[in-house]
Short mmCIF file of C-alpha atoms and ligand atoms in Angstrom, two decimals:
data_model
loop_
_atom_site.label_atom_id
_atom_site.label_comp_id
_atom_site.label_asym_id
_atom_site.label_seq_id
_atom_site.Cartn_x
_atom_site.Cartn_y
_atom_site.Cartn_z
CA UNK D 1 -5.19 -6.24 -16.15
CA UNK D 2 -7.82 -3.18 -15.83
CA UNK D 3 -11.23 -4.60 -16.13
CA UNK D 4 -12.73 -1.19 -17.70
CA UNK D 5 -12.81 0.36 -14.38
CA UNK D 6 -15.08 -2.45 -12.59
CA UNK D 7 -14.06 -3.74 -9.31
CA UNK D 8 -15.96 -5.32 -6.24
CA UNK D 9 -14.36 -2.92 -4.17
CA UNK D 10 -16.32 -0.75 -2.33
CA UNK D 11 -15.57 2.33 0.51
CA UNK D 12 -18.83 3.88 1.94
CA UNK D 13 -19.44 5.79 5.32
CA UNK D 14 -19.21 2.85 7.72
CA UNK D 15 -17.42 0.01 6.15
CA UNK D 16 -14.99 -0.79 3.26
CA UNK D 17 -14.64 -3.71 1.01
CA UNK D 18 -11.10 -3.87 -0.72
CA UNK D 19 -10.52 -6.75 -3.01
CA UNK D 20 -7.20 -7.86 -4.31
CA UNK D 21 -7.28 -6.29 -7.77
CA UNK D 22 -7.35 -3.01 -5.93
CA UNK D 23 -4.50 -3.14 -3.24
CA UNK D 24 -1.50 -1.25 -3.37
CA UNK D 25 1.97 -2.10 -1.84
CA UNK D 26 4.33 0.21 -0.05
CA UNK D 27 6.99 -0.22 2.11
CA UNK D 28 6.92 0.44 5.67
CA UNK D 29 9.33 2.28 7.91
CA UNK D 30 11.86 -1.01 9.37
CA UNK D 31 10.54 -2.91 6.58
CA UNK D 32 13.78 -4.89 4.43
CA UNK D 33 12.48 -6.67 1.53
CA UNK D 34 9.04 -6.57 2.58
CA UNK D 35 5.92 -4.71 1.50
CA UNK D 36 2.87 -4.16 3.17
CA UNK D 37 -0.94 -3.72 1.74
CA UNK D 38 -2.59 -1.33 4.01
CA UNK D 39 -6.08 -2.01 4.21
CA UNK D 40 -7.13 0.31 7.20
CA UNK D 41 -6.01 2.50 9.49
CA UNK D 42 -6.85 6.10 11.71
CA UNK D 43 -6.75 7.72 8.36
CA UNK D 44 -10.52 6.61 7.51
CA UNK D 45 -11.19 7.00 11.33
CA UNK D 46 -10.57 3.54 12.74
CA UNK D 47 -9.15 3.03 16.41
CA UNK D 48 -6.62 0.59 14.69
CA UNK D 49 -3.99 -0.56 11.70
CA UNK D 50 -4.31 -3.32 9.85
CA UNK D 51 -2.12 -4.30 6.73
CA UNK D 52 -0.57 -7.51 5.04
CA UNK D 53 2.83 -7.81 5.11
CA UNK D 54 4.53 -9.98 2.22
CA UNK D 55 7.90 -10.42 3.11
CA UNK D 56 10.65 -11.62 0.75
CA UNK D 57 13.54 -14.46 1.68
CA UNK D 58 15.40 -12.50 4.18
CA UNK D 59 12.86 -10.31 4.47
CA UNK D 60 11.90 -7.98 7.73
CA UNK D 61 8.79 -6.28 9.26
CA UNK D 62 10.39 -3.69 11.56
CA UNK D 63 9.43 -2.50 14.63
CA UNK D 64 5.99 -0.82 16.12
CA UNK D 65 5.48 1.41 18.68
CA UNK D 66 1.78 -0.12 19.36
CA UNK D 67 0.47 -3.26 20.76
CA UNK D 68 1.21 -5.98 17.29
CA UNK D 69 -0.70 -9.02 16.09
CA UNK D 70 0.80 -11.58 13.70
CA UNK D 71 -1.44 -14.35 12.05
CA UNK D 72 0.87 -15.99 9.38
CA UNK D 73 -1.00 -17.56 6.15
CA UNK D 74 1.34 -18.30 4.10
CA UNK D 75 5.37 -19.59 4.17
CA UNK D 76 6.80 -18.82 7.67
CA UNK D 77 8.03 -16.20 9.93
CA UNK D 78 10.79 -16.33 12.92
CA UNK D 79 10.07 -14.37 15.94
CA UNK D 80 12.46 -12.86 18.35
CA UNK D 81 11.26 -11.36 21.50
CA UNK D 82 11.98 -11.84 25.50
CA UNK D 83 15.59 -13.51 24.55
CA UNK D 84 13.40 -16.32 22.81
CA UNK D 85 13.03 -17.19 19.07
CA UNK D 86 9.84 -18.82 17.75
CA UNK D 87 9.11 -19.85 14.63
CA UNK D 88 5.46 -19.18 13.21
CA UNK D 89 4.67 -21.27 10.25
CA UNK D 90 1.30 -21.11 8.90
CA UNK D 91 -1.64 -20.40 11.40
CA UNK D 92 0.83 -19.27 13.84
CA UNK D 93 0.20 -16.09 15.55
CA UNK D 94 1.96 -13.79 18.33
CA UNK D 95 0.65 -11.31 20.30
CA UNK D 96 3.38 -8.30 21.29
CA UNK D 97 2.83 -5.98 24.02
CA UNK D 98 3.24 -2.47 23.34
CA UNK D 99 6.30 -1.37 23.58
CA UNK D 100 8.14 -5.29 23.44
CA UNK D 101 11.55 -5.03 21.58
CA UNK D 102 11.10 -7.76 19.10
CA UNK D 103 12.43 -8.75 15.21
CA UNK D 104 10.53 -10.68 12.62
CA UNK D 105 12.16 -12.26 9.41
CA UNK D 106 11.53 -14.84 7.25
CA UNK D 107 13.79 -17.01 5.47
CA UNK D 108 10.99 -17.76 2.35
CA UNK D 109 8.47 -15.76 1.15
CA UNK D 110 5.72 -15.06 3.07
CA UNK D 111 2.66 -13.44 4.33
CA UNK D 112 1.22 -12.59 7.70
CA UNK D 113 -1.57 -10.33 8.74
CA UNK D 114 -0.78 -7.15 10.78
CA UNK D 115 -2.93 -5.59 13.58
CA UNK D 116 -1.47 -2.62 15.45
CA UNK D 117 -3.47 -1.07 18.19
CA UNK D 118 -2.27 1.80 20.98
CA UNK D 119 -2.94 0.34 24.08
CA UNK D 120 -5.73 1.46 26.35
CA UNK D 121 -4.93 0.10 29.96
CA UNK D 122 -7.33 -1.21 32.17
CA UNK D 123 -6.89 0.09 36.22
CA UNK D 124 -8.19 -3.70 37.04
CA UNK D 125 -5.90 -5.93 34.96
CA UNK D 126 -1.83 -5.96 34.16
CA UNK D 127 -1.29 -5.42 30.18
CA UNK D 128 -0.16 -9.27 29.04
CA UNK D 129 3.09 -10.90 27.93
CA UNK D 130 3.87 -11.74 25.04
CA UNK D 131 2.02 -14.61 23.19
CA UNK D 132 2.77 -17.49 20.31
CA UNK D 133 0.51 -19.71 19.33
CA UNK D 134 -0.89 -21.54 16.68
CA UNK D 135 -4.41 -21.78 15.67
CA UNK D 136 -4.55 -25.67 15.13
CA UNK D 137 -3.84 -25.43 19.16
CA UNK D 138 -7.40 -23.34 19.49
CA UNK D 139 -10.48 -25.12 20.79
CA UNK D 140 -13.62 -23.95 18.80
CA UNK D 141 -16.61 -23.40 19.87
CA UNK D 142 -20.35 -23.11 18.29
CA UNK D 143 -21.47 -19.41 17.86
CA UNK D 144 -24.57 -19.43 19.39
CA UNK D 145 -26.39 -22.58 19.22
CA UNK D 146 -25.23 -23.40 15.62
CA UNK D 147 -22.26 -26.25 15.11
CA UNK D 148 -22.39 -25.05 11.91
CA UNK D 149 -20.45 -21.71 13.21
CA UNK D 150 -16.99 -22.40 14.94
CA UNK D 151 -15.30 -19.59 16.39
CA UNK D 152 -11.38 -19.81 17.55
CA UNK D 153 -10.65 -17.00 20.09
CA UNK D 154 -6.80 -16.59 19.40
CA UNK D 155 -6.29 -14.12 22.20
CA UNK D 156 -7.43 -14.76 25.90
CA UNK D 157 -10.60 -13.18 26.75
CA UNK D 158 -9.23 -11.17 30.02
CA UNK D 159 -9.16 -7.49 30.95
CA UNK D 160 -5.65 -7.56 30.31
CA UNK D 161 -6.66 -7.37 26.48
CA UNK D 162 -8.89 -4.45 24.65
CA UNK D 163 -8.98 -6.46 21.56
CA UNK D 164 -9.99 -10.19 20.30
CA UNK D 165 -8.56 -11.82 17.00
CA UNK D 166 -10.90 -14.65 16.52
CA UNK D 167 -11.25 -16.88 13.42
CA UNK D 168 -14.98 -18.36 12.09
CA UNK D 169 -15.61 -20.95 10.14
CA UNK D 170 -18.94 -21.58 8.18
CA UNK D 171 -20.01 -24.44 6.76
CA UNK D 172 -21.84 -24.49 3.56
CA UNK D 173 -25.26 -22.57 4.17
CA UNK D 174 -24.12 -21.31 7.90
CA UNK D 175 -25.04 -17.81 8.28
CA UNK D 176 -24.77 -15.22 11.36
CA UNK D 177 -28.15 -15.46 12.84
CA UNK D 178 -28.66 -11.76 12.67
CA UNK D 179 -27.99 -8.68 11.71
CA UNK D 180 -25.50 -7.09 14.07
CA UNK D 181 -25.45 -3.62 14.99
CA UNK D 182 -22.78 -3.10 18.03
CA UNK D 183 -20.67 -0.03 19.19
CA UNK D 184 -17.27 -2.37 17.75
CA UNK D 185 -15.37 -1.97 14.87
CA UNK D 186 -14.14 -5.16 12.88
CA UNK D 187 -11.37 -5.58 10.94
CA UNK D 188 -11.64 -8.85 8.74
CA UNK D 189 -10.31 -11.25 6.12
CA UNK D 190 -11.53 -13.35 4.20
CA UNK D 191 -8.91 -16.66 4.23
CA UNK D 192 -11.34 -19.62 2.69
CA UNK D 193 -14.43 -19.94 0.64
CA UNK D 194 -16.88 -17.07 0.30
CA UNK D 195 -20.70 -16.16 0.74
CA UNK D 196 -22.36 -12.82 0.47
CA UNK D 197 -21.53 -10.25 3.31
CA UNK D 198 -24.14 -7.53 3.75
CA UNK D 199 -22.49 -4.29 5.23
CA UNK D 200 -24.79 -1.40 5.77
CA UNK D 201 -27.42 -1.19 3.08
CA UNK D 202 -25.58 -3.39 0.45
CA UNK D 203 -24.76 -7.07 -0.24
CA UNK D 204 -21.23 -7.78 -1.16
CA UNK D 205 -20.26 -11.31 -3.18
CA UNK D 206 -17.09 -11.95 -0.88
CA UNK D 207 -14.38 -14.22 -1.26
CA UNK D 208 -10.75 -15.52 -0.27
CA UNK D 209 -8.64 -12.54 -0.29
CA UNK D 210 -10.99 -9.95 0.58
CA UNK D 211 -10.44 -7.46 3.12
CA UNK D 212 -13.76 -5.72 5.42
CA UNK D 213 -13.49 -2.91 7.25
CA UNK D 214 -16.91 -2.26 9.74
CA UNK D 215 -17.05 0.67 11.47
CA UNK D 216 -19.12 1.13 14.64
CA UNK D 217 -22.74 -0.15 14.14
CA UNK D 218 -22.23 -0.81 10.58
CA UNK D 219 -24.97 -3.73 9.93
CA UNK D 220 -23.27 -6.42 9.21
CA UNK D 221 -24.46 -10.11 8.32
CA UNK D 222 -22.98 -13.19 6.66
CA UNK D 223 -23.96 -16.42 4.87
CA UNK D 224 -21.61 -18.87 3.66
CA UNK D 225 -21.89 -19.92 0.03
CA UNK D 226 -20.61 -22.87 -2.26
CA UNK D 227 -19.50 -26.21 -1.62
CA UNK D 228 -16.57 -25.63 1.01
CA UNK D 229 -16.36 -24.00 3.81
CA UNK D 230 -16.02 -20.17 4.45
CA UNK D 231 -13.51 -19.04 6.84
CA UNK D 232 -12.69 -15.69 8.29
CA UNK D 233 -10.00 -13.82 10.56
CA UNK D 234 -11.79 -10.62 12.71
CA UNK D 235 -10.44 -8.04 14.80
CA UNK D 236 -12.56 -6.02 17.03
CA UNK D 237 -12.09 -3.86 19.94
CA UNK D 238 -12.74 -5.46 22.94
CA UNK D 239 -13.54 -4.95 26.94
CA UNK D 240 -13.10 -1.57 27.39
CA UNK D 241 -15.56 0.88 28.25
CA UNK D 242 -16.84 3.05 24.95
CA UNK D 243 -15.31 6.93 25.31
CA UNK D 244 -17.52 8.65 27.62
CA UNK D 245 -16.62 11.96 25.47
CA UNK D 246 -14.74 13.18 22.52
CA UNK D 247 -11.19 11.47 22.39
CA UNK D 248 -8.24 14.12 22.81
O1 UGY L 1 -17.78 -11.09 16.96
C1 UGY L 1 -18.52 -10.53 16.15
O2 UGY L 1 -19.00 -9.42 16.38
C2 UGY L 1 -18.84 -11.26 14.86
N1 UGY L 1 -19.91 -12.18 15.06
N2 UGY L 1 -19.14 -10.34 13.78
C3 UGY L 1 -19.09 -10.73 12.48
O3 UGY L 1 -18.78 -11.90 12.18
N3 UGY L 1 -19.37 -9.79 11.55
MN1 MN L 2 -19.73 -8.30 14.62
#
């Protein structure tokens, strides 16, 4: 229902807030009884895609010609890649190497988040394999000094990799202990809870759902509000040197 033209959404210069009453499905090339919400990608100037997929029974994603990152949240997703089949249920993730032939499906409805990102190899390190996981498997650690403020690094934190997916998890009343201000973009969801995100010069109310885009050096801040935990899944662009000049 239209709310007379009042949302929390929010697109500025150097970040974007997109809440759920705002997003917009369309169907992806490969896609079979899927959809996919896309919440950023080069076409607002970021160096990556990022979209939810919701895929019905017998649903599939299709293939990518970039590097792909699967975080399921909801119902479950099979995996097929390297002459193995995996089954992600919810909290599961894979990482695919650019270029890996590979088929996702799900037999129920469900929903993962999508990261696609063209590879930029490192002289020192081999790109990786492919990787499946689940979350629940991830040690946390404090961010900081504050066991209020886990963080989950789902990928490993090599050269082989130039980008993390990490998850964070506030308690009530944690907050990020600054203001940060770095060369990185973030992609980010919001999966539990809420809290007030400042982006650039405003304060956002955020909560489960939400998508943030942060452009590079967007200030950026949040506290964790309410009586459960917030929790969050972030992208950002990782180990590689910034471009030395403009990108061709
Ligand atoms: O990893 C990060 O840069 C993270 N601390 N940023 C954020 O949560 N906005
Ligand atoms: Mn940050």
């Amino acid at each position: 229902m239209h709310n007379l033209g009042h949302t929390r959404s929010a697109h500025q210069r150097n970040h974007l807030l997109l809440t759920p009453d705002t997003f917009v499905r369309t169907t992806l090339p490969g896609m079979k009884a899927a959809s996919a919400i896309v919440h950023i990608s080069s076409a607002l100037g970021a160096g990556f895609t990022e979209y939810t997929a919701e895929l019905e029974s017998a649903g599939e994603l299709g293939e990518t010609v970039a590097q792909r990152f699967l975080y399921v949240t909801d119902g479950s997703m099979r995996l097929h890649a390297g002459g193995k089949d995996h089954l992600l249920e919810a909290r599961g993730y894979a990482y695919l190497p650019q270029g890996t032939s590979h088929r996702i499906s799900s037999r129920e409805r469900s929903r993962a988040i999508v990261i696609e990102k063209t590879y930029m190899p490192n002289t020192t390190a081999n790109a990786s394999g492919v990787i499946v996981g689940s979350e629940d498997g991830v040690p946390s650690t404090p961010l900081g000094d504050d066991p209020a403020l886990q963080v989950r690094h789902l990928l490993p934190d090599t050269l082989s990799f130039d980008f993390a997916v990490n998850t964070m998890i506030y308690q009530p009343g944690a907050a990020l202990s600054m203001v940060e201000m770095h060369v990185m973009e973030h992609g980010l969801i919001m999966l539990e809870g809420g809290g007030i995100y400042r982006l650039g010069d405003a304060w956002y109310p955020v909560t489960a759902g939400d998508f943030i885009w942060m452009g590079p050096w967007c200030p950026q801040w949040f506290g964790a509000i309410g009586k459960v935990p917030a929790k969050y899944i972030i992208y950002k662009d990782w180990n590689r040197h910034p471009p030395a000049g403009p990108q061709k």
